[in-house]
Short mmCIF file of C-alpha atoms in Angstrom, two decimals:
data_model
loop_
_atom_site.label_atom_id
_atom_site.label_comp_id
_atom_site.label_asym_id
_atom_site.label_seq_id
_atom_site.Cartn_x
_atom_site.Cartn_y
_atom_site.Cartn_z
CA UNK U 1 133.29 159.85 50.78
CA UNK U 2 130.48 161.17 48.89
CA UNK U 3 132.62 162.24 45.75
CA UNK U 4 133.66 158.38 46.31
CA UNK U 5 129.74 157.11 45.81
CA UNK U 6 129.35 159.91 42.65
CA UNK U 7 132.20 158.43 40.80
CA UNK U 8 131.70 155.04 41.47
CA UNK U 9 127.87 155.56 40.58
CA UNK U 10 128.88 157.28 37.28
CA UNK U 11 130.71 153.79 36.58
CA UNK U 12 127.74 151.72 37.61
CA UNK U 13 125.12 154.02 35.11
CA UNK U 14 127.82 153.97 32.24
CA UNK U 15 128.32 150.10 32.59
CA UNK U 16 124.50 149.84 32.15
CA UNK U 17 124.82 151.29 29.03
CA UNK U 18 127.42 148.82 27.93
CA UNK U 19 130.30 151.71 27.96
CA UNK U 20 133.05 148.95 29.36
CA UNK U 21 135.98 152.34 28.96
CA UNK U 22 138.92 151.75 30.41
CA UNK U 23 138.47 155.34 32.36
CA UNK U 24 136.13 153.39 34.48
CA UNK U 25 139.03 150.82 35.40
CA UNK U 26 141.16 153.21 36.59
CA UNK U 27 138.08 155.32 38.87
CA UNK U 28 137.98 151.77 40.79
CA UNK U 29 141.77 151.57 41.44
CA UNK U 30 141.78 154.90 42.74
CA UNK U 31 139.31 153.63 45.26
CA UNK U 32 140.97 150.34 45.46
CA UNK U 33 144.16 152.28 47.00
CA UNK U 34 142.18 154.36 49.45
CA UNK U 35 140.86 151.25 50.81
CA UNK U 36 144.38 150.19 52.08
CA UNK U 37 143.72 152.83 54.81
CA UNK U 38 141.94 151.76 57.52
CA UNK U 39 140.12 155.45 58.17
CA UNK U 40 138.79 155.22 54.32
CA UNK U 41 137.73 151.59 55.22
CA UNK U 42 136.39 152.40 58.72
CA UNK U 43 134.15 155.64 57.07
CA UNK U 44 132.73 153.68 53.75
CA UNK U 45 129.18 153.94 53.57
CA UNK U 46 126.60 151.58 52.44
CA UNK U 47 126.29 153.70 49.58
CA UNK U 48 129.30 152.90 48.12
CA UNK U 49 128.78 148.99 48.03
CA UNK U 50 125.90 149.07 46.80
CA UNK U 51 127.88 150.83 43.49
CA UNK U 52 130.12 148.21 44.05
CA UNK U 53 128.14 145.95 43.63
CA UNK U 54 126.09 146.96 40.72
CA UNK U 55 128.90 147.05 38.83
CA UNK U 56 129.73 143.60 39.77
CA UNK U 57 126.70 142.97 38.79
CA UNK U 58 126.60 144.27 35.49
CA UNK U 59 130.25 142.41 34.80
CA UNK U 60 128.92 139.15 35.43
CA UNK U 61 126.10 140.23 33.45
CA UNK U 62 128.66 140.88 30.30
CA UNK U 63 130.70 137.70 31.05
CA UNK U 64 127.79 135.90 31.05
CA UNK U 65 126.63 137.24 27.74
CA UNK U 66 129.84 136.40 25.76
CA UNK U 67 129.58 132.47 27.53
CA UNK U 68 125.88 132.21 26.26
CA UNK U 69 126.56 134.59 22.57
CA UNK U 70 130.47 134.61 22.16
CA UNK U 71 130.40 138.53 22.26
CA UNK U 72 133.44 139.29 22.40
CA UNK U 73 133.73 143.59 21.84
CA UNK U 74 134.05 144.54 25.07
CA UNK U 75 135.04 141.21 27.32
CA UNK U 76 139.01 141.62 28.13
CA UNK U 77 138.13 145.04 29.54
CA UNK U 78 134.83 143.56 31.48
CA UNK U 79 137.44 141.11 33.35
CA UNK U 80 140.08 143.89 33.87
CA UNK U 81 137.07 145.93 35.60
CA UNK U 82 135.66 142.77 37.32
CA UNK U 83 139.35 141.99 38.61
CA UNK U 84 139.85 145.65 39.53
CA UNK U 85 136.21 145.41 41.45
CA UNK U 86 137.70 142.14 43.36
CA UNK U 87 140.95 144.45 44.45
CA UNK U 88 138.85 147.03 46.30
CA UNK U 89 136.43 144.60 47.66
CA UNK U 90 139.06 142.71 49.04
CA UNK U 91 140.88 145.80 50.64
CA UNK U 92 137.69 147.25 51.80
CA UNK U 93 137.34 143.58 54.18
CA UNK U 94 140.70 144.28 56.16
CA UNK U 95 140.35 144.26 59.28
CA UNK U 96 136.72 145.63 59.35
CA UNK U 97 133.98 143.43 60.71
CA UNK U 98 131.49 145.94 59.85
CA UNK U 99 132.71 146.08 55.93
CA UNK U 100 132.33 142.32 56.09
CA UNK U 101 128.93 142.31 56.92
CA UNK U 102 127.77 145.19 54.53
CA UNK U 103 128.73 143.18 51.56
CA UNK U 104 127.34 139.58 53.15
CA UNK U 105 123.88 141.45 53.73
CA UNK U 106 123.94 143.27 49.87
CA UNK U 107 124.71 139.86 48.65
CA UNK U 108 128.43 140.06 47.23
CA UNK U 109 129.32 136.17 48.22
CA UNK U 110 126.11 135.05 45.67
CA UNK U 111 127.52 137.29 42.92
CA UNK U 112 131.35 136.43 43.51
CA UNK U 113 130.42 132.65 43.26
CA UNK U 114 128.47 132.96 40.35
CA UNK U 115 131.25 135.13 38.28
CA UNK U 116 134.06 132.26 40.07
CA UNK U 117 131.77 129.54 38.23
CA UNK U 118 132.37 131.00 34.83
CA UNK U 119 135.46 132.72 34.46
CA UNK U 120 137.57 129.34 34.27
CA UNK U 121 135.58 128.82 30.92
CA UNK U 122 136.88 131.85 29.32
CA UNK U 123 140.36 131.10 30.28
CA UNK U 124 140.93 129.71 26.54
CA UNK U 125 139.85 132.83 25.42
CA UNK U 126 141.08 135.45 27.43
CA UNK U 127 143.67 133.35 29.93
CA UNK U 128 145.74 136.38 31.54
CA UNK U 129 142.48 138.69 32.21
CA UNK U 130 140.41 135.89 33.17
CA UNK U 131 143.09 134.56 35.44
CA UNK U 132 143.84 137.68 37.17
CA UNK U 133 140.04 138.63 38.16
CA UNK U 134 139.79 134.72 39.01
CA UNK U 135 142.15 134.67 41.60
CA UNK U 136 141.21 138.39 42.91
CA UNK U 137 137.48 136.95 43.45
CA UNK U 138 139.00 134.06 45.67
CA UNK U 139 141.12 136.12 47.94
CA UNK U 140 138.25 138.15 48.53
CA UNK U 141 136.12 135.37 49.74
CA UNK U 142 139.09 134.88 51.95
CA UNK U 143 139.31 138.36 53.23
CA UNK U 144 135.59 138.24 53.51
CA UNK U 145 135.56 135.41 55.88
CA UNK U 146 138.74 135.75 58.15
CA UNK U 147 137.10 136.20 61.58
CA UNK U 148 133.35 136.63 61.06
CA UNK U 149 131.09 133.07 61.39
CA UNK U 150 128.26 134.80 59.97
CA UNK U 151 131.09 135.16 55.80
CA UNK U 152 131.97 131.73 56.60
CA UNK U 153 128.84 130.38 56.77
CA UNK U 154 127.49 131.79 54.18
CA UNK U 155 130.71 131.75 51.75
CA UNK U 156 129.80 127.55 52.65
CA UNK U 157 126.46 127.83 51.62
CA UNK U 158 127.22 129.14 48.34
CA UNK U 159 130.57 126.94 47.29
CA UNK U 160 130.27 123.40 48.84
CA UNK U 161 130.82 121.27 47.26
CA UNK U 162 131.15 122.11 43.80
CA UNK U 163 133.09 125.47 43.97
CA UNK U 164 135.20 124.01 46.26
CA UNK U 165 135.57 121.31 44.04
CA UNK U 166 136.83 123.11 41.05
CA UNK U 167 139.33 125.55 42.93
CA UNK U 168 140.98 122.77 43.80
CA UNK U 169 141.09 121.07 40.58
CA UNK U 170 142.17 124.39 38.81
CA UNK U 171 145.32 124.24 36.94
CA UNK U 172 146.69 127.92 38.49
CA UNK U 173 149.09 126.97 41.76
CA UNK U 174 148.10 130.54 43.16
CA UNK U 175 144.20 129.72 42.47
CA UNK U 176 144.10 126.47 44.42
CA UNK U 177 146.24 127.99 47.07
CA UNK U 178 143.68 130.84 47.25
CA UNK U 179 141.03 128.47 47.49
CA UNK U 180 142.51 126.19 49.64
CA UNK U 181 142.68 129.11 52.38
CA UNK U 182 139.11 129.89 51.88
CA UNK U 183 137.94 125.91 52.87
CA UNK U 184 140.70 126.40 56.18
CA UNK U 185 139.17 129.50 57.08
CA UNK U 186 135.75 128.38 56.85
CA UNK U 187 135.53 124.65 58.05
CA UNK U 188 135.24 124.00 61.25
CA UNK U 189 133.65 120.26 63.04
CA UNK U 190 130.14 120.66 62.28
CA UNK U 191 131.46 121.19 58.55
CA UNK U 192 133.57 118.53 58.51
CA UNK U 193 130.80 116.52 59.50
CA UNK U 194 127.97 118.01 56.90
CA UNK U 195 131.32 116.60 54.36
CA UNK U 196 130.54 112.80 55.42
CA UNK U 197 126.49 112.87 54.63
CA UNK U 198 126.22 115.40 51.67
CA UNK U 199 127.07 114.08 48.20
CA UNK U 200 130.38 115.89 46.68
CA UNK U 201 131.71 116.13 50.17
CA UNK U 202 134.22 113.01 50.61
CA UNK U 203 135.15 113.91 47.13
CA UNK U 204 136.62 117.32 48.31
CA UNK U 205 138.37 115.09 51.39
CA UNK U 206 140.17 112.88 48.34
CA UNK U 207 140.90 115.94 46.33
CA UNK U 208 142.69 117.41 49.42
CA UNK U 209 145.11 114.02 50.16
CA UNK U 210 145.83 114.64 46.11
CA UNK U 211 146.86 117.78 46.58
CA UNK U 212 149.22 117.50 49.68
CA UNK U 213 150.59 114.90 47.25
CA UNK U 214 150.65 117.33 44.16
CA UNK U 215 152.08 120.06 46.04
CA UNK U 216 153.44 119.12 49.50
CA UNK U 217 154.78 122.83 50.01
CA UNK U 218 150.89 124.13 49.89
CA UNK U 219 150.64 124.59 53.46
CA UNK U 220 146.85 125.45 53.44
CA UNK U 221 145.98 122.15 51.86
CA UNK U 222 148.14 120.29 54.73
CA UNK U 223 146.75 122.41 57.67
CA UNK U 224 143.24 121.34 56.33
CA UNK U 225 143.80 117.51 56.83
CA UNK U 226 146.00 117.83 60.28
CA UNK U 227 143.73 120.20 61.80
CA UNK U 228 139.98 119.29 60.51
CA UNK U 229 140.31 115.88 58.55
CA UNK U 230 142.27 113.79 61.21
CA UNK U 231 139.74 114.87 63.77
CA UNK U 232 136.99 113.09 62.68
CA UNK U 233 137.83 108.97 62.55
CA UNK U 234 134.37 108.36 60.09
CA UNK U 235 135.67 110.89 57.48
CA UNK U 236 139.56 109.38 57.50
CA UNK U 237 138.20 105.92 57.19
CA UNK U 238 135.90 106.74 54.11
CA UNK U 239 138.87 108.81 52.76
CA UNK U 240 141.36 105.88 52.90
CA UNK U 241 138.63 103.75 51.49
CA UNK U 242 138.69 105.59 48.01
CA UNK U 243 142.28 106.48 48.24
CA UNK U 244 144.69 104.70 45.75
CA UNK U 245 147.90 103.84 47.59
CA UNK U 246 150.04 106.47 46.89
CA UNK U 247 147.54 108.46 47.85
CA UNK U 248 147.20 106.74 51.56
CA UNK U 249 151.07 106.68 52.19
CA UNK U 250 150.52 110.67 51.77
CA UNK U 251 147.81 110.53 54.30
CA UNK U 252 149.95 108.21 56.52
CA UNK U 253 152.86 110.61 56.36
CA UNK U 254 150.23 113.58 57.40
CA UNK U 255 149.40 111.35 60.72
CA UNK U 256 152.42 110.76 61.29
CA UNK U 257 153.55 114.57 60.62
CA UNK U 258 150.76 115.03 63.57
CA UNK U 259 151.84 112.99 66.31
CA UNK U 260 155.41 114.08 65.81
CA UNK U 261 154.58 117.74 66.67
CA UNK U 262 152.24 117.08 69.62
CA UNK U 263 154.90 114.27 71.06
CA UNK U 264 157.22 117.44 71.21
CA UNK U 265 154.80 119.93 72.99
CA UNK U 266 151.81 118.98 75.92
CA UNK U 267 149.29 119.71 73.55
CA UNK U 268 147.24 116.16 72.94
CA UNK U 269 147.32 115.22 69.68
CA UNK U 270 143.84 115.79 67.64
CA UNK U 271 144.15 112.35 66.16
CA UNK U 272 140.64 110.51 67.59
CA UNK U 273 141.07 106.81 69.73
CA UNK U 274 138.88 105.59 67.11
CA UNK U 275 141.29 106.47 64.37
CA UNK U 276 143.69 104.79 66.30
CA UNK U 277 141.62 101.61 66.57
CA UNK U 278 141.30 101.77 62.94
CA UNK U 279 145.22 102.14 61.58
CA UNK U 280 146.23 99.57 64.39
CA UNK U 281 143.23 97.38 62.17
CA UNK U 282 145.10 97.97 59.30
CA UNK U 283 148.28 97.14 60.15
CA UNK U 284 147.22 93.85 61.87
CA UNK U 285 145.45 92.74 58.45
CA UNK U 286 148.54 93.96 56.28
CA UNK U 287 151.63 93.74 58.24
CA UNK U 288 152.99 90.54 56.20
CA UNK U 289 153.16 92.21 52.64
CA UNK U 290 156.40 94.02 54.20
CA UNK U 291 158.05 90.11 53.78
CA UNK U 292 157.78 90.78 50.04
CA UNK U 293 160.34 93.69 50.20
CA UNK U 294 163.04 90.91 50.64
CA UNK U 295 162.35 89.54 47.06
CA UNK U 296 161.56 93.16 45.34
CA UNK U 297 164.90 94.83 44.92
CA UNK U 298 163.20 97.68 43.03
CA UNK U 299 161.82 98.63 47.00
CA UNK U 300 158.47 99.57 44.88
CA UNK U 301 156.33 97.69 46.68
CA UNK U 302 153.41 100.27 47.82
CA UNK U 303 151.49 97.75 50.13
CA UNK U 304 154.72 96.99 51.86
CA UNK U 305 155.57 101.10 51.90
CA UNK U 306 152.00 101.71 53.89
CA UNK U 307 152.67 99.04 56.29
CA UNK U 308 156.13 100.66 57.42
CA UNK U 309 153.94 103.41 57.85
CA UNK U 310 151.47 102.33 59.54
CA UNK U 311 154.23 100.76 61.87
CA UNK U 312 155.68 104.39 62.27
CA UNK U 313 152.34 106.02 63.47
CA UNK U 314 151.88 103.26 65.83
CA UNK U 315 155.24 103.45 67.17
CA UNK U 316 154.55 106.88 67.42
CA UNK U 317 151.37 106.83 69.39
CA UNK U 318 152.96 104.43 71.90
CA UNK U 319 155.37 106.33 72.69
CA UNK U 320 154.47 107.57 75.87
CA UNK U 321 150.97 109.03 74.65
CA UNK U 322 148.78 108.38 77.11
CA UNK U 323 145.97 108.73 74.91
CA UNK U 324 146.94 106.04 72.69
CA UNK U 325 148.24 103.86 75.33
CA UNK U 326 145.58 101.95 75.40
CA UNK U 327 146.75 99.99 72.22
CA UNK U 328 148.82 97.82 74.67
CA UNK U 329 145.64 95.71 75.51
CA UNK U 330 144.05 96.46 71.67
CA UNK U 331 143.42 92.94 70.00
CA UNK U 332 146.29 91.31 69.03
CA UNK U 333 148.69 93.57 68.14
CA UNK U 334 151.47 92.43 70.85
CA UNK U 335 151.22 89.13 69.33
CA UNK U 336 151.08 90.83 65.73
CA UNK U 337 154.61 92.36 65.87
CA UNK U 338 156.29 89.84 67.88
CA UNK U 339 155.00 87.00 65.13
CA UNK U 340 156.25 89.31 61.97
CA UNK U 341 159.48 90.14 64.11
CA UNK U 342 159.72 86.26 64.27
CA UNK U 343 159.46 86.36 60.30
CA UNK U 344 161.69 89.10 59.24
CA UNK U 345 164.29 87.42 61.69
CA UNK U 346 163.76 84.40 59.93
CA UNK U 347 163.23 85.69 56.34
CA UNK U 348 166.90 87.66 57.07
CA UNK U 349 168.64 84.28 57.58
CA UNK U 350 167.53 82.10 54.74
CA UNK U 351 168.65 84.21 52.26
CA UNK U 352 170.90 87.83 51.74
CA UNK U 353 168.31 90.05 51.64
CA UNK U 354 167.41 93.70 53.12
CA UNK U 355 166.34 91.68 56.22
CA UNK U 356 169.92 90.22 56.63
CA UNK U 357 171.94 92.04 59.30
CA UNK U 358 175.15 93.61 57.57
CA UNK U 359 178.15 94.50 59.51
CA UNK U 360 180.12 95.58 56.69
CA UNK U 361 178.75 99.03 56.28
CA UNK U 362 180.68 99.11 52.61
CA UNK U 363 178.05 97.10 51.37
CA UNK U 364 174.69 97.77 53.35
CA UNK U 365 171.81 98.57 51.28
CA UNK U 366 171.38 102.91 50.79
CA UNK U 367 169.20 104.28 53.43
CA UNK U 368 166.89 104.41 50.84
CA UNK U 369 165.09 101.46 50.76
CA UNK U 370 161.90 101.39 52.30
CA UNK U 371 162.50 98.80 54.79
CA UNK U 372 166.11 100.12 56.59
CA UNK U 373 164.74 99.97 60.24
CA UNK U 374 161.93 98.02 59.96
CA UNK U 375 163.05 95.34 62.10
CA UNK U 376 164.70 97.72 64.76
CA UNK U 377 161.33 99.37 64.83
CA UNK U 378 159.05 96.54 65.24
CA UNK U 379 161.34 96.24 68.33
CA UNK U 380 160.43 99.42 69.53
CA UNK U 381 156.82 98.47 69.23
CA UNK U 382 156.83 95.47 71.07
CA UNK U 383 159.00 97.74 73.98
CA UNK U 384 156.44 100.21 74.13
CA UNK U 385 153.92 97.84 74.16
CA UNK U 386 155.68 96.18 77.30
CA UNK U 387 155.87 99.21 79.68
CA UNK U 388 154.51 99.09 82.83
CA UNK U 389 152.04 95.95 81.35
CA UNK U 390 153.23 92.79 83.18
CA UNK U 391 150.49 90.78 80.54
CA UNK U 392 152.44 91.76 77.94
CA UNK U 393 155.66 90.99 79.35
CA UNK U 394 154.39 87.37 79.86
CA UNK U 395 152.71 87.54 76.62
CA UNK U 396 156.44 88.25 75.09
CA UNK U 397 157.86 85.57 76.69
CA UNK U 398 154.91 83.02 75.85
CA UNK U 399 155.92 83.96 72.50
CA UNK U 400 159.38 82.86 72.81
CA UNK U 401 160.10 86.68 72.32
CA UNK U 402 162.99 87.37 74.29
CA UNK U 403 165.69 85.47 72.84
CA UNK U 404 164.24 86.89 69.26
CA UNK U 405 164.98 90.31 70.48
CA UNK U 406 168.42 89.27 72.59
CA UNK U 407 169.36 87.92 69.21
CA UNK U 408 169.06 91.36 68.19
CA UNK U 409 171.61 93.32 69.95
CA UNK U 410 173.94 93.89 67.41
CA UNK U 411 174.82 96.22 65.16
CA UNK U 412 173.25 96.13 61.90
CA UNK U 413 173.65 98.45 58.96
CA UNK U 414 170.16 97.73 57.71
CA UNK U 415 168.98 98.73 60.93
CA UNK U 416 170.35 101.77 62.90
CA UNK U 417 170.38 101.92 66.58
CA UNK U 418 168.55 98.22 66.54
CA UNK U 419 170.69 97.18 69.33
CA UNK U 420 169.60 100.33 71.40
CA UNK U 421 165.99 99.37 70.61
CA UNK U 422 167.01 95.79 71.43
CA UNK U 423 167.94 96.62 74.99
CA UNK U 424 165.23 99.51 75.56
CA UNK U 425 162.99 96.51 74.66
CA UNK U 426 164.59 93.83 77.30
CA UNK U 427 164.33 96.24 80.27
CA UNK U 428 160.45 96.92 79.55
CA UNK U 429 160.00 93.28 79.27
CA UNK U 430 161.93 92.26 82.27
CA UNK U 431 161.29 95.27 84.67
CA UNK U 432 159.63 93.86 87.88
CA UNK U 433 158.76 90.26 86.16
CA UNK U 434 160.31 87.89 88.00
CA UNK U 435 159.99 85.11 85.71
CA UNK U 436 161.27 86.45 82.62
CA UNK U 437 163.94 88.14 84.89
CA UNK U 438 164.79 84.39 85.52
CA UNK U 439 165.24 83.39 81.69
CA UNK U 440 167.50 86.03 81.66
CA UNK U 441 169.48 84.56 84.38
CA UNK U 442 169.55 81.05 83.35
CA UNK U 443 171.27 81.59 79.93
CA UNK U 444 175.00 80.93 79.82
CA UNK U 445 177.25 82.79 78.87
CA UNK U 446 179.59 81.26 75.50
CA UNK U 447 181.37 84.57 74.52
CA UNK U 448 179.92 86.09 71.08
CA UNK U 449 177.44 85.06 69.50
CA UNK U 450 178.59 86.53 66.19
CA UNK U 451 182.27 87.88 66.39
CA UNK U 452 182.42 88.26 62.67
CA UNK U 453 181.34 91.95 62.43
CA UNK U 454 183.58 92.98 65.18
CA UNK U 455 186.83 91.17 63.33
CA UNK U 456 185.84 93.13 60.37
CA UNK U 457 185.92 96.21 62.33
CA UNK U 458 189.50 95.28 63.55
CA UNK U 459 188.36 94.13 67.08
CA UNK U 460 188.46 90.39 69.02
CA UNK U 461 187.11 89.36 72.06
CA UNK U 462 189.35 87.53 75.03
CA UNK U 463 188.09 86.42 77.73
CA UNK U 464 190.08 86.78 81.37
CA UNK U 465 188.88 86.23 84.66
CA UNK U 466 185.36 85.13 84.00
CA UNK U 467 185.42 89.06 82.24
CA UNK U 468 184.56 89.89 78.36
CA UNK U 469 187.32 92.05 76.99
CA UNK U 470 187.82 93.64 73.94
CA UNK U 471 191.11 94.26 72.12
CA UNK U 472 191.95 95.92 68.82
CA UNK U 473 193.38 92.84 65.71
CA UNK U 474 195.65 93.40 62.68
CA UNK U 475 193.28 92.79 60.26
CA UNK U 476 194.82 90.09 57.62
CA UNK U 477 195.99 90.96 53.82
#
């Protein structure tokens, strides 16, 4: 190890003297490969940081020089050594706590964030070297900080907002991926909440929701709203505030993404009540824009789009969630879904539209369009909403509700599995009420109410013996 501190202290003296040789380069990735071993990284002494980071040092020195005097004799080689000087940094953090907190204490994160703030500047110049020690200096804040508070805390210090800001608004994939696992690693609630008061902060929120919608396979980016963002109800709110709409549908879909994944474990989703409160809100205020979908064959519509959403997450979080169960009794939104259901219902009649039940399934609308199963799931919100809640059973019924969804229990192609829906829907309103039980009971029976869509199946209906049957017809020619 001490040959190790004489070479890399020749590097550090000859740098001083501006002597940026290409020898020196290849002395670092020599120690750059021993520091894949975890005995070389477990015996480093302090000595041979503090070489290290002279000769950072001195690099950001020389880049800074050719930013302030465009000196340009010895700057592709600086960023080949300054990228080289990331490598064996970043090795030397594996797995070594001790490591972590030599170069924290000699004051690598200050230097690394100072060289990260300039080296996207030279890019025009230089793009390949500049790019390459770019990207080493991020993944070594990110080996810095895996599992030690004291990296995080002080990689934060130095980067939010602005660094934070620019990684992600780099034009390198691999960069803002790098940087996007350096903000996972070190936010955690108290951060998340230092993102709502400081200035820049809600900005880096928005950037995130632009980047899941950028690049939807950056799972960093994605992990950073579902596991931090959606946590705290202030910070969504303000996000979906400054979002455009394209922008909130992404966000929507995250939610949504969310409360899938904890329906199918026991873990409790991380979603807050009060976030909740506030999409329930916006659905309530919103919910009628979907009626424009029947007049807007080009299904663009992106008000209409975030109301199906919206209508997803809540169906979602009503589905057996305790924790968001107590949306059965939240304002009006009972008497919300059964008034829109009373819309689309009528909306589908007056005219052929997506909202018009189709039994040919030759000519239903592509499963495309944004509102296929709209209607079948504003049934399945206004079941949910009815289980075990006898005030919302009556409410359905004061609402003339359940001969809208009886009228329902057919088979639609716009709507798949409505009819299922349709008669999850009727038990949960009938079970244990006596008095809608009795509405049920007092209809009479008159055969079909539309046997249109099973003739043009090939099927009729007879009835014998006070029985329903059903018999296969020769269609005509």
């Amino acid at each position: 190890m001490s040959e190790l501190v004489v070479k890399l202290n020749k590097v550090a003296e000859s740098l001083k003297l501006g002597d940026f040789d290409q020898n020196n380069a290849v002395i670092l990735q020599n120690v750059t490969k021993s520091f894949r071993e975890p005995n070389c990284r477990a015996s480093a002494v302090k000595a041979v940081f503090q070489s290290l980071l002279q000769i950072l040092s001195r690099s950001f020195d020389e880049i800074h020089a050719f930013y302030r005097d465009d000196n340009r004799r010895s700057l592709d080689t600086c960023l080949q050594l300054t990228a080289e000087c990331f490598r064996c940094q970043r090795n030397a953090c594996v797995q070594c706590a001790r490591n972590q907190c030599l170069m924290r204490d000699l004051g690598f994160i200050d230097v690394t964030t100072r060289i990260l703030q300039l080296l996207p500047r030279l890019q025009l110049v230089q793009t390949d070297s500049a790019l390459e020690a770019f990207r080493c200096g991020i993944q070594f804040l990110g080996n810095l900080a895996v599992g030690n508070q004291d990296c995080k805390d002080d990689i934060w210090k130095h980067t939010f907002p602005d660094t934070f800001l620019n990684l992600l608004d780099h034009s390198d994939e691999k960069a803002v991926a790098y940087g996007s696992m350096v903000l996972f690693t070190c936010l955690n609630g108290e951060k998340v909440g230092e993102m709502l008061v400081i200035e820049g902060g809600q900005e880096l929120a928005v950037r995130l929701i632009r980047l899941c919608r950028k690049q939807p396979e950056l799972d960093w980016a994605v992990l950073i709203v579902t596991q931090h963002f959606l946590k705290c109800a202030e910070l969504v709110e303000k996000m979906y505030a400054k979002l455009n709409n394209q922008e909130r549908i992404t966000l929507l879909e995250l939610i949504t993404a969310e409360l899938g994944e904890a329906g199918v474990g026991t873990q409790e989703s991380a979603v807050p009540v009060r976030l909740a409160e506030f999409l329930a809100t916006c659905f309530q205020d919103k919910c009628k824009v979907v009626l424009t979908l029947a007049s807007d064959s080009s299904a663009a519509n992106e008000e209409a789009l975030i109301v199906i959403r919206l209508l997803d997450i809540l169906c979602e979080m009503t589905s057996d969630q305790k924790k968001f169960m107590f949306l059965q009794s939240f304002s009006e939104l009972l008497k919300t879904t059964v008034e829109l259901l009373k819309e689309v219902h009528l909306t589908g009649k007056e005219s052929k539209n997506i909202f018009t039940p189709t039994h040919n399934f030759s000519e239903m609308e592509t499963v495309s369009h944004p509102a296929v199963g709209f209607k079948a799931r504003l049934i399945r919100l206004i079941g949910n909403l009815c289980h075990n809640n006898k005030e919302n059973q009556n409410k359905v019924r004061e609402l003339d509700g359940i001969a809208l969804i009886l009228d329902s229990c057919s088979i639609d192609g716009n709507n798949p599995f409505i009819n299922q829906w349709a008669v999850f829907a009727v038990r949960n309103v009938l079970e244990q009420n006596k008095q809608n039980q009795e509405i049920l009971m007092a209809m009479e029976r008159r055969g079909v109410a539309d046997e249109s869509a099973l003739r043009e199946m090939g099927f009729g209906v007879e009835e014998r013996d006070g029985q329903l049957l059903l018999k296969p017809i020769k269609k005509e020619t």
